[in-house]
Tab-separated table of C-alpha atoms and ligand atoms in Angstrom:
chain	number	residue	atom	x	y	z
A	209	MET	CA	-0.139	0.130	0.226
A	210	SER	CA	1.149	3.692	-0.947
A	211	ARG	CA	2.244	6.282	1.522
A	212	GLU	CA	-0.858	7.821	0.433
A	213	ASP	CA	-3.463	4.944	0.779
A	214	GLU	CA	-2.411	5.027	4.248
A	215	ILE	CA	-2.777	8.125	4.775
A	216	LEU	CA	-6.300	8.344	3.764
A	217	ASP	CA	-6.881	4.971	6.156
A	218	GLU	CA	-5.215	6.529	8.943
A	219	LEU	CA	-7.406	9.684	8.348
A	220	TYR	CA	-10.530	8.058	7.895
A	221	ASP	CA	-9.878	5.747	11.084
A	222	ASN	CA	-8.721	8.458	13.296
A	223	THR	CA	-12.222	10.862	12.271
A	224	ILE	CA	-14.052	7.654	13.448
A	225	ASP	CA	-12.093	7.893	16.564
A	226	GLY	CA	-12.064	12.061	16.883
A	227	LYS	CA	-8.664	12.138	17.415
A	228	ARG	CA	-8.240	15.810	16.171
A	229	ALA	CA	-4.303	15.910	16.810
A	230	GLU	CA	-4.028	13.145	14.951
A	231	VAL	CA	-6.231	13.812	11.746
A	232	VAL	CA	-4.332	17.284	11.928
A	233	THR	CA	-1.195	16.453	11.552
A	234	LEU	CA	-2.458	13.687	8.992
A	235	THR	CA	-3.752	16.319	7.062
A	236	LYS	CA	-0.952	18.740	6.932
A	237	GLU	CA	0.963	15.172	6.103
A	238	ALA	CA	-1.257	14.272	3.131
A	239	LEU	CA	-0.924	17.756	1.316
A	240	ALA	CA	3.317	18.425	1.757
A	241	ALA	CA	2.870	15.053	-0.192
A	242	GLY	CA	0.610	16.980	-2.522
A	243	MET	CA	-2.628	15.346	-2.039
A	244	ASP	CA	-5.455	16.713	-3.369
A	245	PRO	CA	-7.780	18.321	-0.998
A	246	LEU	CA	-10.591	17.158	-2.446
A	247	VAL	CA	-9.180	13.640	-2.820
A	248	ILE	CA	-8.572	13.971	1.618
A	249	LEU	CA	-12.026	15.395	1.608
A	250	PHE	CA	-14.136	12.680	0.015
A	251	ASP	CA	-12.041	9.293	0.639
A	252	ALA	CA	-11.091	9.386	3.852
A	253	LEU	CA	-12.723	12.415	6.001
A	254	ILE	CA	-16.862	11.654	4.295
A	255	PRO	CA	-16.709	8.399	4.845
A	256	GLY	CA	-15.349	8.761	8.458
A	257	LEU	CA	-18.024	10.939	9.661
A	258	GLU	CA	-20.820	8.739	7.545
A	259	GLU	CA	-19.639	5.379	9.489
A	260	VAL	CA	-19.836	7.619	12.392
A	261	GLY	CA	-22.729	7.744	12.108
A	262	ARG	CA	-23.776	4.659	11.200
A	263	LEU	CA	-22.419	3.654	14.557
A	264	PHE	CA	-24.530	6.011	16.217
A	265	GLU	CA	-27.666	4.394	14.343
A	266	GLU	CA	-26.791	1.079	15.678
A	267	GLY	CA	-26.245	1.943	19.080
A	268	THR	CA	-22.191	1.220	19.176
A	269	PHE	CA	-22.247	5.401	19.387
A	270	PHE	CA	-23.664	8.276	21.183
A	271	VAL	CA	-23.659	12.137	20.992
A	272	PRO	CA	-19.978	12.649	22.592
A	273	GLU	CA	-18.324	10.620	19.717
A	274	MET	CA	-20.378	12.071	16.970
A	275	LEU	CA	-19.339	15.680	18.181
A	276	VAL	CA	-15.540	14.495	18.769
A	277	ALA	CA	-16.052	13.266	15.040
A	278	ALA	CA	-17.283	16.337	14.147
A	279	LYS	CA	-14.175	18.301	15.968
A	280	ALA	CA	-11.879	16.201	14.314
A	281	MET	CA	-13.218	16.878	10.774
A	282	GLN	CA	-13.219	21.007	11.331
A	283	GLY	CA	-9.266	20.581	12.802
A	284	ALA	CA	-9.209	18.739	9.178
A	285	MET	CA	-11.012	21.410	7.300
A	286	ASP	CA	-9.364	24.429	8.758
A	287	GLU	CA	-6.060	23.126	7.276
A	288	LEU	CA	-8.204	22.630	3.724
A	289	ARG	CA	-9.629	25.925	3.700
A	290	PRO	CA	-7.047	28.099	2.241
A	291	LEU	CA	-6.469	25.160	-0.381
A	292	LEU	CA	-10.066	25.354	-1.239
A	293	ALA	CA	-11.079	29.104	-1.365
A	294	GLN	CA	-9.930	31.346	-3.788
A	295	THR	CA	-8.670	34.336	-3.528
A	296	GLY	CA	-8.405	38.585	-4.642
A	297	THR	CA	-10.249	38.059	-8.116
A	298	GLU	CA	-13.984	39.644	-7.978
A	299	PRO	CA	-16.324	37.891	-5.751
A	300	LEU	CA	-19.476	36.022	-8.941
A	301	GLY	CA	-21.781	36.314	-6.801
A	302	VAL	CA	-22.979	36.442	-3.233
A	303	PHE	CA	-24.407	33.350	-0.822
A	304	VAL	CA	-25.989	33.413	3.083
A	305	MET	CA	-26.145	30.137	4.672
A	306	GLY	CA	-27.366	29.445	7.133
A	307	THR	CA	-28.109	25.914	9.472
A	308	VAL	CA	-32.250	26.461	10.429
A	309	LYS	CA	-33.973	27.319	13.763
A	310	GLY	CA	-33.710	24.128	16.030
A	311	ASP	CA	-30.516	22.571	14.552
A	312	ILE	CA	-26.459	22.413	14.673
A	313	HIS	CA	-25.336	20.540	12.372
A	314	ASP	CA	-22.797	22.391	10.950
A	315	VAL	CA	-20.205	20.294	8.688
A	316	GLY	CA	-21.679	19.816	6.031
A	317	LYS	CA	-23.178	23.353	5.905
A	318	ASN	CA	-19.051	24.772	6.472
A	319	LEU	CA	-18.194	22.818	3.578
A	320	CYS	CA	-20.448	23.985	1.483
A	321	ASN	CA	-19.213	27.322	2.330
A	322	ILE	CA	-15.704	25.974	1.491
A	323	MET	CA	-16.605	25.163	-2.137
A	324	LEU	CA	-18.418	28.123	-2.573
A	325	GLU	CA	-16.254	30.201	-1.493
A	326	GLY	CA	-13.642	28.213	-3.947
A	327	ALA	CA	-15.844	28.762	-6.816
A	328	GLY	CA	-15.954	32.423	-5.976
A	329	PHE	CA	-19.159	33.096	-4.199
A	330	GLN	CA	-18.366	35.563	-1.158
A	331	VAL	CA	-19.874	34.091	1.610
A	332	ILE	CA	-22.549	35.282	4.833
A	333	ASP	CA	-22.265	32.557	7.008
A	334	LEU	CA	-25.209	32.960	9.882
A	335	GLY	CA	-24.260	29.774	11.809
A	336	VAL	CA	-26.525	27.066	13.058
A	337	ASN	CA	-30.079	27.248	15.132
A	338	VAL	CA	-30.966	30.634	12.437
A	339	PRO	CA	-34.365	31.907	13.220
A	340	GLU	CA	-36.469	32.647	10.449
A	341	GLN	CA	-36.227	36.792	11.285
A	342	GLN	CA	-32.721	36.006	10.638
A	343	PHE	CA	-31.908	34.638	7.480
A	344	VAL	CA	-34.651	37.750	6.300
A	345	GLU	CA	-32.107	40.621	8.252
A	346	ALA	CA	-29.278	39.084	6.134
A	347	ILE	CA	-31.267	39.116	3.080
A	348	GLN	CA	-32.187	42.782	3.606
A	349	GLN	CA	-28.761	44.028	4.483
A	350	HIS	CA	-26.313	41.742	1.706
A	351	ARG	CA	-29.162	41.437	-0.920
A	352	PRO	CA	-27.846	38.051	-1.793
A	353	ASP	CA	-28.067	36.473	-5.170
A	354	ALA	CA	-28.891	33.089	-3.150
A	355	VAL	CA	-29.575	31.997	0.445
A	356	GLY	CA	-28.780	28.523	1.393
A	357	LEU	CA	-30.596	26.363	4.207
A	358	SER	CA	-28.790	23.431	5.830
A	359	ALA	CA	-30.381	20.788	8.096
A	360	PHE	CA	-29.948	17.536	9.642
A	361	LEU	CA	-32.764	16.605	11.294
A	362	THR	CA	-36.122	14.989	9.946
A	363	THR	CA	-37.526	16.908	13.043
A	364	THR	CA	-35.229	20.212	12.227
A	365	ILE	CA	-36.143	20.115	7.655
A	366	PRO	CA	-39.923	21.697	8.065
A	367	MET	CA	-38.237	24.859	9.098
A	368	PHE	CA	-37.725	25.209	5.817
A	369	ILE	CA	-41.044	25.808	5.207
A	370	PRO	CA	-41.660	29.221	7.668
A	371	THR	CA	-38.464	30.235	6.600
A	372	ILE	CA	-39.031	30.640	3.073
A	373	GLU	CA	-42.730	32.121	3.911
A	374	ALA	CA	-40.654	35.032	6.135
A	375	ILE	CA	-38.606	35.605	3.250
A	376	SER	CA	-41.280	35.881	0.867
A	377	ALA	CA	-43.852	38.274	3.882
A	378	ALA	CA	-40.466	40.666	4.177
A	379	GLY	CA	-40.870	41.271	-0.082
A	380	LEU	CA	-37.590	39.363	-0.704
A	381	ARG	CA	-37.989	36.747	-2.691
A	382	ASP	CA	-38.739	37.709	-6.351
A	383	ASP	CA	-34.600	37.318	-7.720
A	384	LEU	CA	-33.955	35.909	-4.317
A	385	LEU	CA	-32.108	31.845	-5.269
A	386	ILE	CA	-33.484	29.744	-2.124
A	387	PHE	CA	-31.229	26.631	-1.930
A	388	VAL	CA	-31.963	23.948	0.713
A	389	GLY	CA	-30.012	20.704	1.560
A	390	GLY	CA	-29.225	18.323	4.021
A	391	ALA	CA	-28.423	14.512	4.672
A	392	PRO	CA	-32.474	13.814	4.789
A	393	VAL	CA	-33.337	15.952	1.711
A	394	THR	CA	-34.139	15.228	-1.060
A	395	ALA	CA	-34.473	17.216	-4.793
A	396	GLU	CA	-38.779	16.038	-4.228
A	397	TYR	CA	-38.907	17.485	-1.056
A	398	ALA	CA	-37.384	20.775	-1.771
A	399	GLN	CA	-39.376	21.031	-4.683
A	400	GLN	CA	-42.728	20.327	-1.692
A	401	VAL	CA	-41.449	23.349	0.352
A	402	GLY	CA	-41.012	25.574	-2.792
A	403	ALA	CA	-37.327	26.239	-3.038
A	404	ASP	CA	-35.303	26.860	-5.885
A	405	GLY	CA	-32.628	24.513	-5.905
A	406	TYR	CA	-31.261	21.390	-3.957
A	407	ALA	CA	-27.887	19.926	-4.003
A	408	PRO	CA	-26.999	16.807	-2.164
A	409	ASN	CA	-23.233	17.632	-1.986
A	410	ALA	CA	-21.449	20.866	-2.056
A	411	SER	CA	-20.012	20.378	-5.690
A	412	ALA	CA	-23.520	19.765	-7.039
A	413	LEU	CA	-24.117	23.170	-5.113
A	414	VAL	CA	-21.801	25.361	-7.162
A	415	ARG	CA	-22.860	23.555	-10.442
A	416	GLU	CA	-26.454	24.259	-9.697
A	417	LEU	CA	-25.827	27.748	-8.659
A	418	LYS	CA	-23.999	28.545	-11.291
A	419	ALA	CA	-26.301	27.183	-13.510
A	420	LYS	CA	-29.298	29.208	-12.083
A	421	MET	CA	-27.269	31.915	-12.250
A	422	GLY	CA	-26.685	31.755	-16.048
A	423	LEU	CA	-22.557	31.129	-15.154
A	424	ALA	CA	-22.386	27.650	-16.156
B	1075	B12	C1	-21.552	14.732	13.425
B	1075	B12	C2	-23.117	14.337	14.043
B	1075	B12	C3	-23.234	15.910	15.184
B	1075	B12	C4	-23.029	16.762	15.664
B	1075	B12	C5	-22.928	17.673	15.293
B	1075	B12	C6	-21.523	18.798	15.324
B	1075	B12	C7	-21.909	19.340	14.206
B	1075	B12	N1	-20.436	20.881	14.676
B	1075	B12	O1	-22.204	19.730	13.253
B	1075	B12	C8	-23.763	16.323	17.514
B	1075	B12	C9	-22.895	15.742	18.332
B	1075	B12	C10	-23.737	17.885	17.747
B	1075	B12	C11	-25.118	15.811	16.750
B	1075	B12	C12	-26.843	16.332	17.548
B	1075	B12	C13	-27.426	15.367	16.880
B	1075	B12	N2	-27.834	14.783	16.328
B	1075	B12	CO1	-26.289	14.614	14.970
B	1075	B12	N3	-25.188	13.623	13.304
B	1075	B12	C14	-23.728	13.730	13.740
B	1075	B12	C15	-23.630	12.739	12.078
B	1075	B12	C16	-22.910	11.651	12.390
B	1075	B12	C17	-22.600	13.603	10.843
B	1075	B12	C18	-23.599	14.570	9.985
B	1075	B12	C19	-21.889	15.244	9.612
B	1075	B12	O2	-21.571	16.418	9.737
B	1075	B12	N4	-21.633	14.940	7.980
B	1075	B12	C20	-20.981	15.020	7.251
B	1075	B12	C21	-21.391	16.362	5.976
B	1075	B12	C22	-20.362	16.462	5.586
B	1075	B12	O3	-22.134	15.007	5.636
B	1075	B12	P1	-23.297	15.342	4.306
B	1075	B12	O4	-24.624	15.165	4.015
B	1075	B12	O5	-22.129	14.946	3.694
B	1075	B12	O6	-23.264	16.880	3.420
B	1075	B12	C23	-23.216	17.744	2.081
B	1075	B12	C24	-25.088	17.226	1.820
B	1075	B12	O7	-25.562	17.482	3.059
B	1075	B12	C25	-24.587	19.349	1.831
B	1075	B12	N5	-25.674	19.956	2.433
B	1075	B12	C26	-25.590	20.443	3.524
B	1075	B12	N6	-26.056	21.811	4.087
B	1075	B12	C27	-26.475	22.374	2.275
B	1075	B12	C28	-27.409	23.097	2.273
B	1075	B12	C29	-27.596	23.840	1.267
B	1075	B12	C30	-28.108	24.640	0.778
B	1075	B12	C31	-27.013	23.071	0.090
B	1075	B12	C32	-27.298	23.036	-1.521
B	1075	B12	C33	-26.304	21.488	0.378
B	1075	B12	C34	-26.056	21.127	2.048
B	1075	B12	O8	-23.295	19.333	1.590
B	1075	B12	C35	-22.456	18.999	2.369
B	1075	B12	C36	-21.241	19.086	1.613
B	1075	B12	O9	-21.128	17.931	0.772
B	1075	B12	C37	-24.363	12.800	11.795
B	1075	B12	C38	-24.975	11.305	10.716
B	1075	B12	C39	-24.730	11.287	8.930
B	1075	B12	N7	-24.743	10.073	8.263
B	1075	B12	O10	-24.878	12.799	8.922
B	1075	B12	C40	-25.621	12.435	12.013
B	1075	B12	C41	-27.367	12.461	12.351
B	1075	B12	C42	-27.770	14.001	11.444
B	1075	B12	N8	-27.473	13.175	14.036
B	1075	B12	C43	-28.563	12.841	13.989
B	1075	B12	C44	-29.077	13.147	15.763
B	1075	B12	C45	-30.063	11.576	15.932
B	1075	B12	C46	-29.264	13.971	16.272
B	1075	B12	C47	-29.372	14.036	17.162
B	1075	B12	C48	-30.883	14.171	17.449
B	1075	B12	C49	-28.620	13.165	18.546
B	1075	B12	C50	-29.616	13.445	20.167
B	1075	B12	N9	-30.118	12.896	20.700
B	1075	B12	O11	-28.748	14.105	20.428
B	1075	B12	C51	-28.779	15.781	18.036
B	1075	B12	C52	-29.712	16.833	17.600
B	1075	B12	C53	-28.989	18.402	17.675
B	1075	B12	C54	-29.387	19.594	17.375
B	1075	B12	N10	-30.362	20.204	17.471
B	1075	B12	O12	-29.155	19.885	16.218
B	1075	B12	C55	-29.443	11.433	12.964
B	1075	B12	C56	-30.499	12.075	12.372
B	1075	B12	C57	-31.627	11.816	12.178
B	1075	B12	C58	-32.684	12.269	11.362
B	1075	B12	N11	-33.037	11.613	10.762
B	1075	B12	O13	-33.526	13.424	12.244
B	1075	B12	C59	-28.430	11.354	11.859
B	1075	B12	C60	-28.565	11.010	10.539
B	1075	B12	C61	-27.567	10.073	12.684
B	1075	B12	C62	-27.853	8.778	12.910
B	1075	B12	N12	-27.361	8.099	11.779
B	1075	B12	O14	-29.036	8.537	13.752
B	1075	B12	N13	-24.856	15.178	15.908
Protein backbone atom coordinates (compact mmCIF):
# COMPACT_ATOMS: atom_id res chain seq x y z
CA MET A 1 0.00 0.00 0.00
CA SER A 2 1.37 3.46 -0.89
CA ARG A 3 1.92 6.04 1.85
CA GLU A 4 -0.89 8.10 0.30
CA ASP A 5 -3.36 5.23 0.72
CA GLU A 6 -2.08 4.70 4.25
CA ILE A 7 -2.67 8.37 5.05
CA LEU A 8 -6.25 8.12 3.75
CA ASP A 9 -6.86 5.00 5.86
CA GLU A 10 -5.38 6.64 8.96
CA LEU A 11 -7.40 9.80 8.37
CA TYR A 12 -10.58 7.73 8.09
CA ASP A 13 -9.84 5.80 11.31
CA ASN A 14 -8.76 8.85 13.31
CA THR A 15 -11.84 10.80 12.19
CA ILE A 16 -14.05 7.99 13.47
CA ASP A 17 -12.08 7.96 16.74
CA GLY A 18 -12.39 11.75 17.02
CA LYS A 19 -8.64 12.26 17.33
CA ARG A 20 -8.40 15.86 16.21
CA ALA A 21 -4.64 16.34 16.71
CA GLU A 22 -3.84 13.21 14.67
CA VAL A 23 -6.31 14.20 11.95
CA VAL A 24 -4.73 17.65 11.67
CA THR A 25 -1.19 16.20 11.54
CA LEU A 26 -2.18 13.65 8.88
CA THR A 27 -3.94 16.33 6.83
CA LYS A 28 -0.79 18.45 6.92
CA GLU A 29 1.31 15.43 5.91
CA ALA A 30 -1.08 14.66 3.04
CA LEU A 31 -0.93 18.22 1.75
CA ALA A 32 2.86 18.33 2.09
CA ALA A 33 2.98 15.16 -0.03
CA GLY A 34 0.99 17.00 -2.71
CA MET A 35 -2.30 15.15 -2.24
CA ASP A 36 -5.47 16.73 -3.66
CA PRO A 37 -7.55 18.39 -0.87
CA LEU A 38 -10.72 17.03 -2.50
CA VAL A 39 -9.40 13.47 -2.31
CA ILE A 40 -8.65 14.00 1.39
CA LEU A 41 -12.21 15.25 1.90
CA PHE A 42 -14.19 12.81 -0.19
CA ASP A 43 -12.08 9.64 0.23
CA ALA A 44 -11.33 9.86 3.97
CA LEU A 45 -12.99 12.58 6.05
CA ILE A 46 -16.58 12.40 4.77
CA PRO A 47 -16.68 8.57 4.67
CA GLY A 48 -15.34 8.68 8.26
CA LEU A 49 -18.24 10.83 9.43
CA GLU A 50 -20.69 8.65 7.50
CA GLU A 51 -19.40 5.63 9.42
CA VAL A 52 -19.78 7.58 12.68
CA GLY A 53 -23.45 8.17 11.76
CA ARG A 54 -23.89 4.46 11.09
CA LEU A 55 -22.30 3.53 14.44
CA PHE A 56 -24.59 6.04 16.18
CA GLU A 57 -27.62 4.57 14.46
CA GLU A 58 -26.74 1.02 15.54
CA GLY A 59 -26.20 2.19 19.14
CA THR A 60 -22.42 1.69 19.28
CA PHE A 61 -21.66 5.45 19.33
CA PHE A 62 -23.41 8.18 21.32
CA VAL A 63 -23.59 11.98 20.98
CA PRO A 64 -20.13 12.65 22.53
CA GLU A 65 -18.47 10.38 19.95
CA MET A 66 -20.32 12.15 17.12
CA LEU A 67 -19.21 15.49 18.52
CA VAL A 68 -15.49 14.67 18.77
CA ALA A 69 -15.58 13.15 15.27
CA ALA A 70 -17.09 16.38 13.91
CA LYS A 71 -14.44 18.40 15.75
CA ALA A 72 -11.68 16.27 14.25
CA MET A 73 -13.17 16.86 10.79
CA GLN A 74 -13.38 20.63 11.45
CA GLY A 75 -9.67 20.59 12.38
CA ALA A 76 -8.86 19.10 8.97
CA MET A 77 -11.16 21.58 7.25
CA ASP A 78 -9.22 24.48 8.79
CA GLU A 79 -6.15 23.15 6.98
CA LEU A 80 -7.96 22.56 3.69
CA ARG A 81 -9.89 25.82 3.60
CA PRO A 82 -7.04 28.10 2.41
CA LEU A 83 -6.31 25.68 -0.44
CA LEU A 84 -9.89 25.41 -1.57
CA ALA A 85 -10.80 29.07 -1.17
CA GLN A 86 -10.03 31.51 -3.94
CA THR A 87 -8.51 34.86 -3.15
CA GLY A 88 -8.32 38.27 -4.70
CA THR A 89 -10.87 38.02 -7.50
CA GLU A 90 -14.17 39.84 -7.95
CA PRO A 91 -16.87 37.59 -6.41
CA LEU A 92 -19.20 35.79 -8.84
CA GLY A 93 -22.06 36.47 -6.45
CA VAL A 94 -23.11 36.63 -2.82
CA PHE A 95 -24.48 33.60 -0.93
CA VAL A 96 -26.10 33.73 2.51
CA MET A 97 -25.94 30.36 4.31
CA GLY A 98 -27.29 29.09 7.62
CA THR A 99 -28.48 26.01 9.50
CA VAL A 100 -32.16 26.41 10.36
CA LYS A 101 -33.70 26.93 13.80
CA GLY A 102 -33.47 23.91 16.13
CA ASP A 103 -30.54 22.35 14.29
CA ILE A 104 -26.86 22.65 15.22
CA HIS A 105 -25.23 20.43 12.56
CA ASP A 106 -22.71 22.54 10.69
CA VAL A 107 -20.05 20.32 9.12
CA GLY A 108 -21.96 19.87 5.83
CA LYS A 109 -22.86 23.55 5.71
CA ASN A 110 -19.25 24.58 6.35
CA LEU A 111 -18.09 22.33 3.56
CA CYS A 112 -20.56 23.98 1.19
CA ASN A 113 -19.21 27.36 2.26
CA ILE A 114 -15.62 26.33 1.53
CA MET A 115 -16.55 25.03 -1.92
CA LEU A 116 -18.61 28.14 -2.71
CA GLU A 117 -15.70 30.37 -1.70
CA GLY A 118 -13.38 28.17 -3.73
CA ALA A 119 -15.61 28.71 -6.76
CA GLY A 120 -15.42 32.49 -6.28
CA PHE A 121 -18.58 33.34 -4.32
CA GLN A 122 -18.66 35.60 -1.28
CA VAL A 123 -20.30 33.64 1.56
CA ILE A 124 -22.09 35.22 4.52
CA ASP A 125 -22.37 32.44 7.10
CA LEU A 126 -25.10 32.96 9.71
CA GLY A 127 -24.05 29.88 11.70
CA VAL A 128 -26.40 27.34 13.26
CA ASN A 129 -29.84 27.43 14.88
CA VAL A 130 -30.76 30.45 12.75
CA PRO A 131 -34.31 31.81 13.23
CA GLU A 132 -36.40 32.89 10.22
CA GLN A 133 -36.04 36.59 11.03
CA GLN A 134 -32.25 36.41 11.03
CA PHE A 135 -32.32 35.07 7.46
CA VAL A 136 -34.65 37.94 6.51
CA GLU A 137 -32.39 40.57 8.06
CA ALA A 138 -29.26 39.12 6.43
CA ILE A 139 -30.97 39.19 3.02
CA GLN A 140 -32.03 42.81 3.57
CA GLN A 141 -28.50 43.74 4.58
CA HIS A 142 -26.41 41.79 2.06
CA ARG A 143 -28.78 41.53 -0.96
CA PRO A 144 -27.44 38.08 -1.91
CA ASP A 145 -27.99 36.27 -5.21
CA ALA A 146 -28.85 33.11 -3.30
CA VAL A 147 -29.63 31.77 0.15
CA GLY A 148 -28.89 28.28 1.47
CA LEU A 149 -30.85 26.60 4.25
CA SER A 150 -29.17 23.58 5.81
CA ALA A 151 -30.79 20.95 8.08
CA PHE A 152 -29.76 17.46 9.20
CA LEU A 153 -32.74 16.25 11.19
CA THR A 154 -36.09 15.01 9.96
CA THR A 155 -37.53 17.15 12.76
CA THR A 156 -35.85 20.38 11.54
CA ILE A 157 -36.24 20.18 7.74
CA PRO A 158 -39.86 21.42 8.11
CA MET A 159 -38.30 24.73 9.28
CA PHE A 160 -37.56 25.38 5.60
CA ILE A 161 -41.25 26.23 5.18
CA PRO A 162 -41.65 29.10 7.71
CA THR A 163 -38.21 30.39 6.76
CA ILE A 164 -39.12 30.64 3.07
CA GLU A 165 -42.52 32.11 4.05
CA ALA A 166 -40.82 34.79 6.16
CA ILE A 167 -38.53 35.69 3.25
CA SER A 168 -41.57 35.96 0.95
CA ALA A 169 -43.56 37.98 3.50
CA ALA A 170 -40.70 40.48 3.71
CA GLY A 171 -40.97 40.96 -0.07
CA LEU A 172 -37.53 39.45 -0.70
CA ARG A 173 -38.45 36.28 -2.62
CA ASP A 174 -38.27 37.71 -6.17
CA ASP A 175 -34.82 37.61 -7.80
CA LEU A 176 -33.57 35.40 -4.96
CA LEU A 177 -32.54 31.78 -5.42
CA ILE A 178 -33.26 29.58 -2.40
CA PHE A 179 -31.36 26.30 -2.02
CA VAL A 180 -32.07 23.69 0.63
CA GLY A 181 -29.87 20.77 1.64
CA GLY A 182 -28.59 18.46 4.34
CA ALA A 183 -28.53 14.70 4.80
CA PRO A 184 -32.31 13.97 4.94
CA VAL A 185 -33.29 16.46 2.19
CA THR A 186 -34.31 15.23 -1.26
CA ALA A 187 -35.00 17.01 -4.55
CA GLU A 188 -38.72 16.20 -4.14
CA TYR A 189 -38.78 17.70 -0.66
CA ALA A 190 -37.01 20.83 -1.90
CA GLN A 191 -39.72 21.27 -4.52
CA GLN A 192 -42.44 20.61 -1.97
CA VAL A 193 -41.22 23.41 0.35
CA GLY A 194 -40.96 25.88 -2.51
CA ALA A 195 -37.16 26.08 -2.83
CA ASP A 196 -35.53 26.81 -6.20
CA GLY A 197 -32.83 24.25 -5.82
CA TYR A 198 -31.36 21.31 -3.97
CA ALA A 199 -27.99 19.62 -4.05
CA PRO A 200 -26.82 16.41 -2.39
CA ASN A 201 -23.29 17.72 -1.84
CA ALA A 202 -21.13 20.83 -1.97
CA SER A 203 -19.78 20.38 -5.50
CA ALA A 204 -23.27 19.80 -6.86
CA LEU A 205 -24.40 22.99 -5.09
CA VAL A 206 -21.72 25.03 -6.85
CA ARG A 207 -22.70 23.47 -10.19
CA GLU A 208 -26.45 24.03 -9.67
CA LEU A 209 -25.95 27.58 -8.43
CA LYS A 210 -23.78 28.53 -11.41
CA ALA A 211 -26.30 26.96 -13.79
CA LYS A 212 -29.24 28.81 -12.20
CA MET A 213 -27.31 32.11 -12.27
CA GLY A 214 -26.45 31.56 -15.94
CA LEU A 215 -22.71 31.36 -15.16
CA ALA A 216 -22.11 27.77 -16.23
C1 LIG B 1 -21.61 14.92 13.64
C2 LIG B 1 -23.08 14.69 13.96
C3 LIG B 1 -23.63 15.37 15.07
C4 LIG B 1 -22.84 16.42 15.85
C5 LIG B 1 -22.85 17.72 15.01
C6 LIG B 1 -21.60 18.56 15.23
C7 LIG B 1 -21.49 19.65 14.20
N1 LIG B 1 -20.71 20.65 14.55
O1 LIG B 1 -22.05 19.61 13.13
C8 LIG B 1 -23.68 16.51 17.16
C9 LIG B 1 -23.08 15.58 18.21
C10 LIG B 1 -23.82 17.90 17.77
C11 LIG B 1 -25.01 15.91 16.72
C12 LIG B 1 -26.18 16.09 17.45
C13 LIG B 1 -27.38 15.46 17.13
N2 LIG B 1 -27.58 14.57 16.13
CO1 LIG B 1 -26.31 14.26 14.71
N3 LIG B 1 -25.13 13.55 13.43
C14 LIG B 1 -23.87 13.81 13.16
C15 LIG B 1 -23.39 12.91 11.98
C16 LIG B 1 -22.58 11.75 12.56
C17 LIG B 1 -22.56 13.56 10.92
C18 LIG B 1 -23.21 14.78 10.25
C19 LIG B 1 -22.18 15.41 9.36
O2 LIG B 1 -21.53 16.38 9.77
N4 LIG B 1 -21.94 14.82 8.18
C20 LIG B 1 -20.88 15.20 7.28
C21 LIG B 1 -21.36 16.12 6.19
C22 LIG B 1 -20.21 16.41 5.25
O3 LIG B 1 -22.50 15.56 5.69
P1 LIG B 1 -23.15 15.55 4.23
O4 LIG B 1 -24.58 15.18 4.35
O5 LIG B 1 -22.32 14.74 3.29
O6 LIG B 1 -23.07 17.07 3.77
C23 LIG B 1 -23.35 17.44 2.43
C24 LIG B 1 -24.85 17.58 2.10
O7 LIG B 1 -25.71 17.33 3.18
C25 LIG B 1 -24.94 18.95 1.50
N5 LIG B 1 -25.48 20.06 2.30
C26 LIG B 1 -25.37 20.31 3.61
N6 LIG B 1 -25.95 21.49 3.92
C27 LIG B 1 -26.43 22.01 2.77
C28 LIG B 1 -27.11 23.19 2.50
C29 LIG B 1 -27.52 23.46 1.19
C30 LIG B 1 -28.23 24.72 0.91
C31 LIG B 1 -27.25 22.53 0.14
C32 LIG B 1 -27.73 22.77 -1.24
C33 LIG B 1 -26.55 21.34 0.41
C34 LIG B 1 -26.14 21.09 1.71
O8 LIG B 1 -23.58 19.34 1.18
C35 LIG B 1 -22.75 18.80 2.20
C36 LIG B 1 -21.31 18.81 1.79
O9 LIG B 1 -21.03 18.00 0.65
C37 LIG B 1 -24.78 12.47 11.38
C38 LIG B 1 -24.77 11.16 10.60
C39 LIG B 1 -24.92 11.33 9.10
N7 LIG B 1 -24.70 10.29 8.39
O10 LIG B 1 -25.27 12.39 8.60
C40 LIG B 1 -25.69 12.48 12.62
C41 LIG B 1 -27.20 12.68 12.45
C42 LIG B 1 -27.50 13.75 11.42
N8 LIG B 1 -27.58 13.15 13.79
C43 LIG B 1 -28.69 12.64 14.21
C44 LIG B 1 -29.29 12.90 15.48
C45 LIG B 1 -30.49 12.07 15.84
C46 LIG B 1 -28.77 13.89 16.34
C47 LIG B 1 -29.35 14.32 17.71
C48 LIG B 1 -30.89 14.49 17.75
C49 LIG B 1 -28.84 13.30 18.75
C50 LIG B 1 -29.37 13.49 20.17
N9 LIG B 1 -30.09 12.49 20.62
O11 LIG B 1 -29.12 14.51 20.80
C51 LIG B 1 -28.61 15.67 17.97
C52 LIG B 1 -29.40 16.90 17.45
C53 LIG B 1 -28.76 18.20 17.78
C54 LIG B 1 -29.46 19.35 17.07
N10 LIG B 1 -30.45 19.96 17.67
O12 LIG B 1 -29.10 19.67 15.94
C55 LIG B 1 -29.30 11.71 13.18
C56 LIG B 1 -30.50 12.34 12.47
C57 LIG B 1 -31.63 11.38 12.24
C58 LIG B 1 -32.75 12.04 11.54
N11 LIG B 1 -33.07 11.49 10.39
O13 LIG B 1 -33.30 13.02 11.95
C59 LIG B 1 -28.07 11.37 12.27
C60 LIG B 1 -28.44 11.07 10.80
C61 LIG B 1 -27.38 10.13 12.90
C62 LIG B 1 -28.17 8.85 12.72
N12 LIG B 1 -27.83 8.04 11.72
O14 LIG B 1 -29.10 8.60 13.46
N13 LIG B 1 -24.90 15.20 15.57
